[in-house]
Short mmCIF file of C-alpha atoms in Angstrom, two decimals:
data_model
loop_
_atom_site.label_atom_id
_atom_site.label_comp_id
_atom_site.label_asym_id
_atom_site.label_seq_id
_atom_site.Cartn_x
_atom_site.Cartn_y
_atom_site.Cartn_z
CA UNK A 1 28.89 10.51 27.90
CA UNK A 2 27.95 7.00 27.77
CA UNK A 3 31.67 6.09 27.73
CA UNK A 4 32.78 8.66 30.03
CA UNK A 5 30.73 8.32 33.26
CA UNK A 6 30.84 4.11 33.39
CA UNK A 7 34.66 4.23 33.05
CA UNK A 8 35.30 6.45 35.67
CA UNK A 9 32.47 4.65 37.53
CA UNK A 10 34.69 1.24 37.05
CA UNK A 11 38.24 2.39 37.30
CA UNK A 12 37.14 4.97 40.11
CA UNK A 13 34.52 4.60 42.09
CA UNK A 14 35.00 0.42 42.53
CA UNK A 15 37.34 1.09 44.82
CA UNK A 16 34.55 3.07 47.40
CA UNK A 17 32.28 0.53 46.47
CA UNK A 18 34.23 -2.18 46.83
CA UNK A 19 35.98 -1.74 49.86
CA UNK A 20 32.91 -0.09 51.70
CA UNK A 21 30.11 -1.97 49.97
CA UNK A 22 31.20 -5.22 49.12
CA UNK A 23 34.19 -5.65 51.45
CA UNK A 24 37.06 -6.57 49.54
CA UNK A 25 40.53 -5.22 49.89
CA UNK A 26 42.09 -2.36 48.34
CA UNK A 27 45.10 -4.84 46.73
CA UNK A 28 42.40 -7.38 45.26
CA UNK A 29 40.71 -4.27 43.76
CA UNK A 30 43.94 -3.12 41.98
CA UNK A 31 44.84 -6.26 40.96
CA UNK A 32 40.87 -6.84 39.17
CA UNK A 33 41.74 -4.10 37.49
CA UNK A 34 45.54 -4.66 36.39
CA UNK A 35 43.63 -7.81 34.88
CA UNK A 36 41.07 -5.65 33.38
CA UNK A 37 42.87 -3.44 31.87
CA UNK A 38 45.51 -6.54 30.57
CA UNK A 39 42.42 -7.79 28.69
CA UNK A 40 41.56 -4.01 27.18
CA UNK A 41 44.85 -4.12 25.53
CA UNK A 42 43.49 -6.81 23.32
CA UNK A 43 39.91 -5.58 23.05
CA UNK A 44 40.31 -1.93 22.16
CA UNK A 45 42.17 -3.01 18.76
CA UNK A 46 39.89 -5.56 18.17
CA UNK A 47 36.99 -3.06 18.56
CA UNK A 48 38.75 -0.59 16.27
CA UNK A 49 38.72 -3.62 14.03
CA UNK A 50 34.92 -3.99 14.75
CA UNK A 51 34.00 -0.39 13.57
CA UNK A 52 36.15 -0.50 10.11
CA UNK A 53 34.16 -3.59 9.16
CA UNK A 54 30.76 -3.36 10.72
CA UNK A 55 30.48 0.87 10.66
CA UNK A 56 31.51 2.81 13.73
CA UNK A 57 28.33 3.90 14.53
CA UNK A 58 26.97 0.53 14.76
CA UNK A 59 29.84 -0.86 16.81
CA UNK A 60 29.57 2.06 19.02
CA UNK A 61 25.77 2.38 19.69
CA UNK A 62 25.82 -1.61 20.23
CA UNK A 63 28.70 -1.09 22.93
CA UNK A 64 26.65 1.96 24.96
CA UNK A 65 23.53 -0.56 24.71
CA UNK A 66 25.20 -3.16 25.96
CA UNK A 67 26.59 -1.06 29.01
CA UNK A 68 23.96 0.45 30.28
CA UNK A 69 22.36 -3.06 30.16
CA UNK A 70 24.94 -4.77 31.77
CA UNK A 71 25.81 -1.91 34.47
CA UNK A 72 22.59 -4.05 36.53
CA UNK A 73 24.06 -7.13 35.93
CA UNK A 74 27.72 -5.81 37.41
CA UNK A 75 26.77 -4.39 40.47
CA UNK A 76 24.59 -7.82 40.98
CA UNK A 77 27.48 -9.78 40.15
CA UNK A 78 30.00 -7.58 42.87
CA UNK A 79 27.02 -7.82 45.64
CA UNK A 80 27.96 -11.47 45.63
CA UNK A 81 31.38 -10.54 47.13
CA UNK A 82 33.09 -13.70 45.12
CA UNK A 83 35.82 -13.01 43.82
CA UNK A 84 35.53 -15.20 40.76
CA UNK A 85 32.40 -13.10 39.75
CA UNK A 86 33.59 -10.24 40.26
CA UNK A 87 36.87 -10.35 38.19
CA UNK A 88 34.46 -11.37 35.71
CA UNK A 89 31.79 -8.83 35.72
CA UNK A 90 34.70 -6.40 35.12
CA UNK A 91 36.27 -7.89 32.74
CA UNK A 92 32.60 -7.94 31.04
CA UNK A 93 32.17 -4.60 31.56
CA UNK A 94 35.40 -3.74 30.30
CA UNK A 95 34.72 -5.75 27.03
CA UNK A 96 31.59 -3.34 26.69
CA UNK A 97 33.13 -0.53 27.41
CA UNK A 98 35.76 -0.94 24.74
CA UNK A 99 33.53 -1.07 22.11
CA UNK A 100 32.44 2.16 22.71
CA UNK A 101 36.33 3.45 23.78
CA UNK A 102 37.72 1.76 20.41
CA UNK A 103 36.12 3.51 17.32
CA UNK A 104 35.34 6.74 19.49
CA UNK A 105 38.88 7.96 18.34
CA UNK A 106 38.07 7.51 14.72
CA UNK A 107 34.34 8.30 15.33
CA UNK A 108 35.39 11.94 16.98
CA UNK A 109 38.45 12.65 14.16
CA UNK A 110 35.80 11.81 11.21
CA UNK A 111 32.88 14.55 12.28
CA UNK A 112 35.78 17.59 11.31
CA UNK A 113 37.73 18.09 8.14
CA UNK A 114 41.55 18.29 8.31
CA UNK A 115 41.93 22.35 9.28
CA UNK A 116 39.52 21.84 12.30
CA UNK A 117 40.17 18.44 13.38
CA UNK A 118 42.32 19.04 15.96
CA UNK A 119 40.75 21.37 17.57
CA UNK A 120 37.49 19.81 17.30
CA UNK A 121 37.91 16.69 18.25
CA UNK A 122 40.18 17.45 21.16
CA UNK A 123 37.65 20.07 22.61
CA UNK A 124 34.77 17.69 22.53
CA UNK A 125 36.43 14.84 24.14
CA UNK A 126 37.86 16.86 26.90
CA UNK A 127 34.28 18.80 27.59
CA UNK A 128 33.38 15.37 27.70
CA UNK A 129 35.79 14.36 29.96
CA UNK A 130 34.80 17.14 31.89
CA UNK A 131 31.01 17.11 32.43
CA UNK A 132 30.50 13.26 32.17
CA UNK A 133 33.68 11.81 33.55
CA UNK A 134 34.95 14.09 35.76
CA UNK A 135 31.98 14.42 38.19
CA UNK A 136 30.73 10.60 37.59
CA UNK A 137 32.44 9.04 41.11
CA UNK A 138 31.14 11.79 43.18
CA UNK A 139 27.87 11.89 41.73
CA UNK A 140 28.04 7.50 42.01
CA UNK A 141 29.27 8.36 46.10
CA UNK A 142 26.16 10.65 46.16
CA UNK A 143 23.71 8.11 44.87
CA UNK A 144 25.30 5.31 47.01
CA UNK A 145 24.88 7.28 50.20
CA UNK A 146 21.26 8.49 49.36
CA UNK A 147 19.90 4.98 48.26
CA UNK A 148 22.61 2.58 49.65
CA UNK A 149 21.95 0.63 46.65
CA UNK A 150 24.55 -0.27 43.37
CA UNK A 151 20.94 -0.69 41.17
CA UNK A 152 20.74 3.08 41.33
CA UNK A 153 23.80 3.51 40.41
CA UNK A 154 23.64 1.02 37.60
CA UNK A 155 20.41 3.17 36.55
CA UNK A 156 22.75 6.20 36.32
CA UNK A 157 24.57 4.50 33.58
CA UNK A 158 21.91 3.28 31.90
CA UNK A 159 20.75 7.03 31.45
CA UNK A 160 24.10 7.71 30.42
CA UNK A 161 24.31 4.84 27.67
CA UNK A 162 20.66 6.02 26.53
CA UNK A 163 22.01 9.87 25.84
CA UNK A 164 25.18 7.99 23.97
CA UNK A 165 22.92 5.97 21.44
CA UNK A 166 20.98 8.51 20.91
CA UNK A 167 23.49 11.33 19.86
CA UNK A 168 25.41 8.40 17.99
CA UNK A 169 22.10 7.76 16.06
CA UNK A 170 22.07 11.30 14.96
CA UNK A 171 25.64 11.90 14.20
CA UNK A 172 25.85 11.49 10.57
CA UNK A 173 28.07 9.17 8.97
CA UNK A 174 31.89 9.34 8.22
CA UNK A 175 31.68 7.02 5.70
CA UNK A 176 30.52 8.72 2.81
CA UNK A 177 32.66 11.86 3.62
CA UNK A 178 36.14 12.39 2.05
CA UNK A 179 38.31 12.37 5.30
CA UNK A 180 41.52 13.53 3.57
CA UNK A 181 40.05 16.92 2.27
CA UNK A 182 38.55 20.33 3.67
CA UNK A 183 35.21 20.35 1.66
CA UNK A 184 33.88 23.67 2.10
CA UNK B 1 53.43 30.79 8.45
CA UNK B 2 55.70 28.30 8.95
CA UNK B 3 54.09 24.52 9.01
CA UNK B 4 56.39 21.47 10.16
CA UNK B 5 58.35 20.08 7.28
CA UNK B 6 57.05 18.83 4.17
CA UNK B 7 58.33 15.51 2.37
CA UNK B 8 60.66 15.51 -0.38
CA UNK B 9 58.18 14.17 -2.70
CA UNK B 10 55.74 11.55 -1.89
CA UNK B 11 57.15 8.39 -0.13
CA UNK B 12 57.56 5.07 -1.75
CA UNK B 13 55.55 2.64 -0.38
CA UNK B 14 57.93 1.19 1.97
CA UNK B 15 58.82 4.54 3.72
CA UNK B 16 55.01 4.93 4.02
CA UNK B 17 54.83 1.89 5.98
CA UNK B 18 57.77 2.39 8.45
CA UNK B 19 56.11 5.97 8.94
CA UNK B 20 53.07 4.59 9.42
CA UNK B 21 54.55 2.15 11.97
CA UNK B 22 56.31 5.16 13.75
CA UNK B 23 53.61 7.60 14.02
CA UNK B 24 51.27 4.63 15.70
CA UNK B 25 54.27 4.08 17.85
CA UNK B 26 54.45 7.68 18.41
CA UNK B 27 50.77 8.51 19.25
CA UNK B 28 49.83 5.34 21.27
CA UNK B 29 53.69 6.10 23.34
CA UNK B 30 52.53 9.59 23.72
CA UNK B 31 48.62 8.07 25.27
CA UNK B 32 49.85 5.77 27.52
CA UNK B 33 52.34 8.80 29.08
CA UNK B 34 49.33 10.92 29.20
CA UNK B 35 46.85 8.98 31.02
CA UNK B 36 50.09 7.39 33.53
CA UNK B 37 50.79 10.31 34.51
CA UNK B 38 47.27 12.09 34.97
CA UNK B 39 46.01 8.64 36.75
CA UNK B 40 48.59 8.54 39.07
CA UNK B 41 48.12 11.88 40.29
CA UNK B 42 44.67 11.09 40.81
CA UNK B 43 45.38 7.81 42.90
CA UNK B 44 48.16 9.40 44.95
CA UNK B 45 46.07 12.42 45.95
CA UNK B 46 43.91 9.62 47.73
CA UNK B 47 46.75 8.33 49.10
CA UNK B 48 49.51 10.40 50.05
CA UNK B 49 48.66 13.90 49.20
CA UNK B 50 46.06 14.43 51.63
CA UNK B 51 48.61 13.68 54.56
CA UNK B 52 51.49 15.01 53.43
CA UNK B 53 50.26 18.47 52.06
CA UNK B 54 46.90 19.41 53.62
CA UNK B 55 47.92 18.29 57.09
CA UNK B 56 46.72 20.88 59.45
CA UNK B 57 43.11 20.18 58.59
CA UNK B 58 41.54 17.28 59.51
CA UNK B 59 41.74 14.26 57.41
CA UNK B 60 38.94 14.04 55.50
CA UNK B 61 39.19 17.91 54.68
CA UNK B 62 42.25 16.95 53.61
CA UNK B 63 41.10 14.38 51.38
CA UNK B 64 38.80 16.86 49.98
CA UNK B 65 41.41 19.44 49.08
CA UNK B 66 43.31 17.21 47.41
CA UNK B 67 40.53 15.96 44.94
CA UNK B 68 40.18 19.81 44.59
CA UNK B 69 43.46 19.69 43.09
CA UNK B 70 42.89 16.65 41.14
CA UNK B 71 39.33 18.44 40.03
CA UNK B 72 41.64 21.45 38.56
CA UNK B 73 43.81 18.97 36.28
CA UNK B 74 40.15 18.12 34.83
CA UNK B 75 39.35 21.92 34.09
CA UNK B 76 42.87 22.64 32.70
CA UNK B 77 41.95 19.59 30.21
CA UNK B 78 39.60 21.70 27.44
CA UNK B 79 41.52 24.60 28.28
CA UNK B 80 44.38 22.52 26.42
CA UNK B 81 42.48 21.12 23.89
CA UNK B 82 41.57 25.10 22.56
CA UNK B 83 45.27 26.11 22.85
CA UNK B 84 46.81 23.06 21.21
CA UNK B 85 43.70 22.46 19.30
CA UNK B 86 44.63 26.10 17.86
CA UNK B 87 48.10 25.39 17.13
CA UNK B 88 47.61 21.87 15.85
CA UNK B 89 44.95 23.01 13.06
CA UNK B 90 47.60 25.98 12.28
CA UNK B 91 51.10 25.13 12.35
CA UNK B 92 50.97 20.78 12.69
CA UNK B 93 50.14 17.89 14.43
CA UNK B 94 53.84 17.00 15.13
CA UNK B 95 54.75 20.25 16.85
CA UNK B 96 51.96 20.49 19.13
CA UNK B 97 51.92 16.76 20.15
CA UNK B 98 55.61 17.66 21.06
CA UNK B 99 54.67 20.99 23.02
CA UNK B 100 52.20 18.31 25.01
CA UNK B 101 54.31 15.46 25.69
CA UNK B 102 57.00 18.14 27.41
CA UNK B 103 54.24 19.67 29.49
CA UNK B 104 52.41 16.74 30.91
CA UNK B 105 56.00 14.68 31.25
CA UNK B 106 57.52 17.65 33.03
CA UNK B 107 55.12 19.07 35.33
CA UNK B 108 54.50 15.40 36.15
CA UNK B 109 58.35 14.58 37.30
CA UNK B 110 58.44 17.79 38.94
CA UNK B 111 54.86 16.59 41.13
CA UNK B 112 57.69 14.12 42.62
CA UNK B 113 59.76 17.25 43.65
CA UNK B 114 57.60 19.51 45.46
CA UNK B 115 58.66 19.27 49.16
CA UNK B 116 56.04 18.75 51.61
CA UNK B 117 53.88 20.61 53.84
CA UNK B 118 56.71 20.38 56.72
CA UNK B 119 59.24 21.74 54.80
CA UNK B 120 58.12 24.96 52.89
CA UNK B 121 54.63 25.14 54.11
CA UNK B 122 51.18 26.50 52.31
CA UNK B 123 53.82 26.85 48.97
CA UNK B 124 53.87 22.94 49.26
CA UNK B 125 50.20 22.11 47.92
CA UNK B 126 49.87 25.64 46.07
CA UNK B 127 53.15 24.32 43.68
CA UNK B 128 51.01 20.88 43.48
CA UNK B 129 47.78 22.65 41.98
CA UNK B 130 49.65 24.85 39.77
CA UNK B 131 51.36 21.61 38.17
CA UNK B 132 48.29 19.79 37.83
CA UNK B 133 47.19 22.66 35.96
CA UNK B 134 49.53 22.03 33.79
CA UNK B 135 49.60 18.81 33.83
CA UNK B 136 46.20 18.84 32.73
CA UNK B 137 46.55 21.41 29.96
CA UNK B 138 49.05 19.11 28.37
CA UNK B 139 46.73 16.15 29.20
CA UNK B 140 44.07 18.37 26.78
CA UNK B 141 45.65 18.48 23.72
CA UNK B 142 47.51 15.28 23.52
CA UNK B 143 44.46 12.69 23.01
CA UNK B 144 43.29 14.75 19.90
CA UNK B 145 46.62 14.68 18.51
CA UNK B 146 47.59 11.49 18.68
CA UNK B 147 44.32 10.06 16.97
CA UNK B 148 44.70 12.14 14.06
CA UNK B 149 48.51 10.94 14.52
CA UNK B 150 47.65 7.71 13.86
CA UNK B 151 44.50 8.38 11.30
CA UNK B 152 45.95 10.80 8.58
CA UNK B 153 48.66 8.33 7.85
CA UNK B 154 46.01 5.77 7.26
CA UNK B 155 46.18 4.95 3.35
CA UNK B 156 42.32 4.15 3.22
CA UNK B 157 39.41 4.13 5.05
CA UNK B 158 39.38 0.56 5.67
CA UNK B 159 42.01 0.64 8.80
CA UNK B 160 41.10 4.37 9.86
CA UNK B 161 39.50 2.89 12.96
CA UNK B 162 42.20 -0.06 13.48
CA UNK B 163 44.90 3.09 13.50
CA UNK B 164 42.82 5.13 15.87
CA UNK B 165 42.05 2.51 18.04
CA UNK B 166 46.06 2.39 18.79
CA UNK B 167 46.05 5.62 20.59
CA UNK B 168 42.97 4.34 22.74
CA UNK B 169 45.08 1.65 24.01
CA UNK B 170 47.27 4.03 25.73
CA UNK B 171 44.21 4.27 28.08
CA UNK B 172 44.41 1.05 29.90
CA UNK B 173 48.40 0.96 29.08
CA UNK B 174 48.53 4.30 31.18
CA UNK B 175 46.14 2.56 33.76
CA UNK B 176 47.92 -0.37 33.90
CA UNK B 177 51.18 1.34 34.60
CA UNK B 178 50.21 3.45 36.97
CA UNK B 179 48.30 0.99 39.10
CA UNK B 180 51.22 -1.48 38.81
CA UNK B 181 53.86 1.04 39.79
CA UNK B 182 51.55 2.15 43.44
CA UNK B 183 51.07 -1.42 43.92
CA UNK B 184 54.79 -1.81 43.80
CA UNK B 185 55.76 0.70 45.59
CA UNK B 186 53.25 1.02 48.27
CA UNK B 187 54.45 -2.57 49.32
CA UNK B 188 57.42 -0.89 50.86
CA UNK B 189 58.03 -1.62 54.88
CA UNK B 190 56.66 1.41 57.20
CA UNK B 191 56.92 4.78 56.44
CA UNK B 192 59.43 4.74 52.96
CA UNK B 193 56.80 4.85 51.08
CA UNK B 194 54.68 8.38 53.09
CA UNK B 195 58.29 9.96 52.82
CA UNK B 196 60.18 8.90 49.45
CA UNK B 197 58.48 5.91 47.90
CA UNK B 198 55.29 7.24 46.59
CA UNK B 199 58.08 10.05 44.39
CA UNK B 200 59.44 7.53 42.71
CA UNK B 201 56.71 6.61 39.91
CA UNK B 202 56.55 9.97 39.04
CA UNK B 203 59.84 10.55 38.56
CA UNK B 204 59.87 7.63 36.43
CA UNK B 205 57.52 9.81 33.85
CA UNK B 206 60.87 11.05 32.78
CA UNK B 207 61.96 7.91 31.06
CA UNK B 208 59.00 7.61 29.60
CA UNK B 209 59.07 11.23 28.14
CA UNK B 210 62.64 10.59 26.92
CA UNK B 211 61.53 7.56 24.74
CA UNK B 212 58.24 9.47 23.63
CA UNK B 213 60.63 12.80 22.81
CA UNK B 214 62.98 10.56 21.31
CA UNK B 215 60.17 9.12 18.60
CA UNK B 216 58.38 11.83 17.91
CA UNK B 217 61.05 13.86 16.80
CA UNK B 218 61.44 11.53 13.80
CA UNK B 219 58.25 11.19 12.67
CA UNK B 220 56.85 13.37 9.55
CA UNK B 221 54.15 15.83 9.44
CA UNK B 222 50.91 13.73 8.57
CA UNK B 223 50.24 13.45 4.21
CA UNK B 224 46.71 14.50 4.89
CA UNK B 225 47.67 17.78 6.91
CA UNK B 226 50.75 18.56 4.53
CA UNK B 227 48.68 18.32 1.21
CA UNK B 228 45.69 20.61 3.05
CA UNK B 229 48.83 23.20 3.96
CA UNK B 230 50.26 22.54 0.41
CA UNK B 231 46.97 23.21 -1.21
CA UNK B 232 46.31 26.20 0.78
CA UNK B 233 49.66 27.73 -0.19
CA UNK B 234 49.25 26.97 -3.81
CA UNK B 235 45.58 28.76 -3.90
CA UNK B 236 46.94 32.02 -1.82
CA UNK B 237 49.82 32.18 -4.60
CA UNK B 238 47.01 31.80 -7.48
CA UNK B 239 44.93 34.21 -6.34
CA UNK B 240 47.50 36.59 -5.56
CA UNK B 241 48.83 36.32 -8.89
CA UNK B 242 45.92 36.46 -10.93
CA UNK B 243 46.51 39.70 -13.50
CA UNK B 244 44.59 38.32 -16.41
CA UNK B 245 40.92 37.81 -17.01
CA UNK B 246 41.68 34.18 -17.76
CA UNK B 247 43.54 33.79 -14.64
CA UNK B 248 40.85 35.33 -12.11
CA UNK B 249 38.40 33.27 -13.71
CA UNK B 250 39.86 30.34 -12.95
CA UNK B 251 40.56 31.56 -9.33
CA UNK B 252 37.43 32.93 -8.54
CA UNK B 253 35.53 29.99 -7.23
CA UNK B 254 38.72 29.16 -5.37
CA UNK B 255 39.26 32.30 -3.59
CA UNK B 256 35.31 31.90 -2.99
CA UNK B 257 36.09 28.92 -1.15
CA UNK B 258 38.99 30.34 0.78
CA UNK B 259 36.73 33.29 2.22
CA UNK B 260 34.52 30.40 3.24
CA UNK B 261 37.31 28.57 4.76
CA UNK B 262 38.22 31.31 7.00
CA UNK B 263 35.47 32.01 9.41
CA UNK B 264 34.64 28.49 9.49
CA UNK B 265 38.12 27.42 10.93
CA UNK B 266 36.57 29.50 14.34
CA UNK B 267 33.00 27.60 14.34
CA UNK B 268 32.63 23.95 14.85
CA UNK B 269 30.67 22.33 11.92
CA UNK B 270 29.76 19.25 13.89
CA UNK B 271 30.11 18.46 17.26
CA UNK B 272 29.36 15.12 19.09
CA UNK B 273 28.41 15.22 22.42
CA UNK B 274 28.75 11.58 23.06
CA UNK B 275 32.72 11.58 22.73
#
């Protein structure tokens, strides 16, 4: 959830915010983002580096903290309307983000054993995707036009990254588990 | 039941490598398709759909119906994950991840083919939400898949989450595509790119499918899945076997374990909400 609603939130709903909000053009927009998601390509490994080193957990929870703490600091940052600042609040937020998007793969796979794997990881990311991502823009648009006001909408994700660490904390750990086997 | 082919014996360290190599290849290939195609449909529907299948209502009802039909790609997506989810636990990761590719590649190139509202009328935008349904069912079960792709070749736990992280890249590589190829196109003078322009990228899924077809077919079933199917087969034959007392002794803790197996391959052990 944590992961789900801020990326959809900075891939989506930018481009409502930043053309109505902020002013900037639709092509500038695209092109943040083209950068943005150049930069991911190095980041995500990286992060998937991260997790088999430092735990996945860890790596995780410390991305969704640092997201919903930063998600303040971003829409600040894209209020300014320069574009220097604002290529770099997303490329920021994108660095956060992937620290959470990296070991989530191997973070999901790990919680089943081999005969139920597929199933349940692919069923909880996509229920995910679903409730958390899916309806994340709209509910962003919603917020913007009660409140006028990116703060509340960096609030949103700051509830969101609270419900991630959380439900990471609790998740036990795949560590000590034999991934290879069904251990009944 | 039949599983996906099992390997000669186990492979020497160098075939393990190239296989490894491939079936990162193979899964992050398969991601970046995935989310291409399911992002561009979700940017064009903002862009072109809305006027050029939902034209008799006014524009911003038209901009509404056609995030309706980018909403129904996001129900189809667990809807996917059960079915191939199913198949991928039962018969392999390989075939299912191959089922998916076809799906979301196809009904993607044929999103580029559906004449418009002018042409063939309300069948125009009802073909377009019956593709994204599939589109998104495909989109459902190919994430899973190509993580454990990637993972159940891993050798030890030390690079699991280097090896998954692959697959995740095909996120912003799908992005990145897809953004580059509207920006492209929608550069074009006047109206090209309202009546043909805005076709092209998804036609262009088709490559992509063709080189993602083209490597998964060659890759092996994953070790870890082969030696659970193996080991599954082996304790079936025991148990069926078993005519002396010596025999079903031995069994009987196994055959315990396979009546255990059973029901739980229908409940979820552990879930995490936070994926």
């Amino acid at each position: 959830m944590g992961q789900m609603a801020p990326v959809y939130v900075y891939n989506a709903f930018v481009f409502t915010y930043g053309m109505k909000v902020v002013g900037a053009s639709r092509d500038f927009l695209l092109i943040v983002l083209l950068i943005g998601s150049f930069f991911s390509f190095f980041t995500i490994p990286f992060s998937g580096y991260l997790s088999d080193r430092l735990g996945r957990r860890h790596v995780y929870i410390f991305g969704a903290a640092a997201t919903g703490l930063f998600a303040f600091a971003y829409f600040a940052m894209l209020d300014t309307a320069m574009p220097g600042l604002i290529i770099l609040a997303t490329l920021i937020a994108f660095a956060f983000h992937d620290l959470m998007w990296g070991p989530l793969a191997a973070l999901t796979a790990e919680s089943f054993t081999p005969r139920l794997r597929y199933s349940g990881a692919s069923i909880g990311f996509q229920l995910a995707a679903v409730f958390a991502g899916g309806p994340a823009p709209m509910i962003a648009t919603a917020i913007l036009a009660s409140t006028g006001s990116g703060q509340m909408i960096a609030l949103y994700i700051f509830g969101c990254a609270i419900v991630s660490v959380a439900a990471t904390a609790f998740l036990p750990s795949g560590r000590d588990r034999d991934f290879t086997r069904d251990h009944v | 039941m039949t599983t996906a082919e099992v390997a000669a014996g186990p492979l020497s360290d160098f075939d393990h490598r190239a296989q490894l190599r491939r079936a990162v290849i193979a899964s992050t290939v398969g991601t970046t398709i995935e989310w291409y195609d399911f992002l561009l449909y979700g940017q064009m529907a903002a862009l072109v759909f809305a006027k050029l299948y939902f034209p008799s209502s006014d524009p911003l009802t038209g901009t509404l119906q056609a995030f309706a039909v980018f909403a129904v790609g996001f129900v189809a997506r667990p809807i996917g994950a059960a079915i191939f989810g199913h198949y991928g636990d039962r018969i392999g990761r390989k075939a299912a991840l191959i089922a998916t590719l076809l799906l979301t590649g196809l009904s993607t190139f044929l999103v580029g083919c559906v004449p418009t509202y002018e042409q063939i009328g309300i069948w125009g935008p009802v073909v377009l939400v019956v593709l994204r349904f599939i589109q998104g069912i495909g989109v459902g079960g190919e994430w899973g898949g190509s993580v454990l792709l990637s993972m159940e070749w891993a050798r030890t736990s030390k690079n699991r989450g280097f090896l998954a992280a692959w697959p995740q890249f095909g996120g912003p590589a799908g992005f990145f595509l897809a953004n580059l190829a509207i920006l492209a196109f929608s550069q074009m003078s006047g109206d090209q790119f309202l009546s043909w322009g805005w076709r092209v990228p998804f036609w262009l899924s088709l490559i992509m499918v063709g080189i993602g077809l083209s490597i998964r077919l060659g890759i092996l079933e994953t070790p870890i899945f082969q030696r659970v199917i193996a080991e599954e087969r082996s304790r079936v034959r025991r148990s069926s076997r078993s005519s002396n007392a010596n025999q079903r002794r031995s069994c009987s803790p196994r055959s315990r374990e396979w009546g255990k197996w059973l029901p739980s391959t229908y409940t979820t052990p552990s879930f995490s909400p936070t994926a």
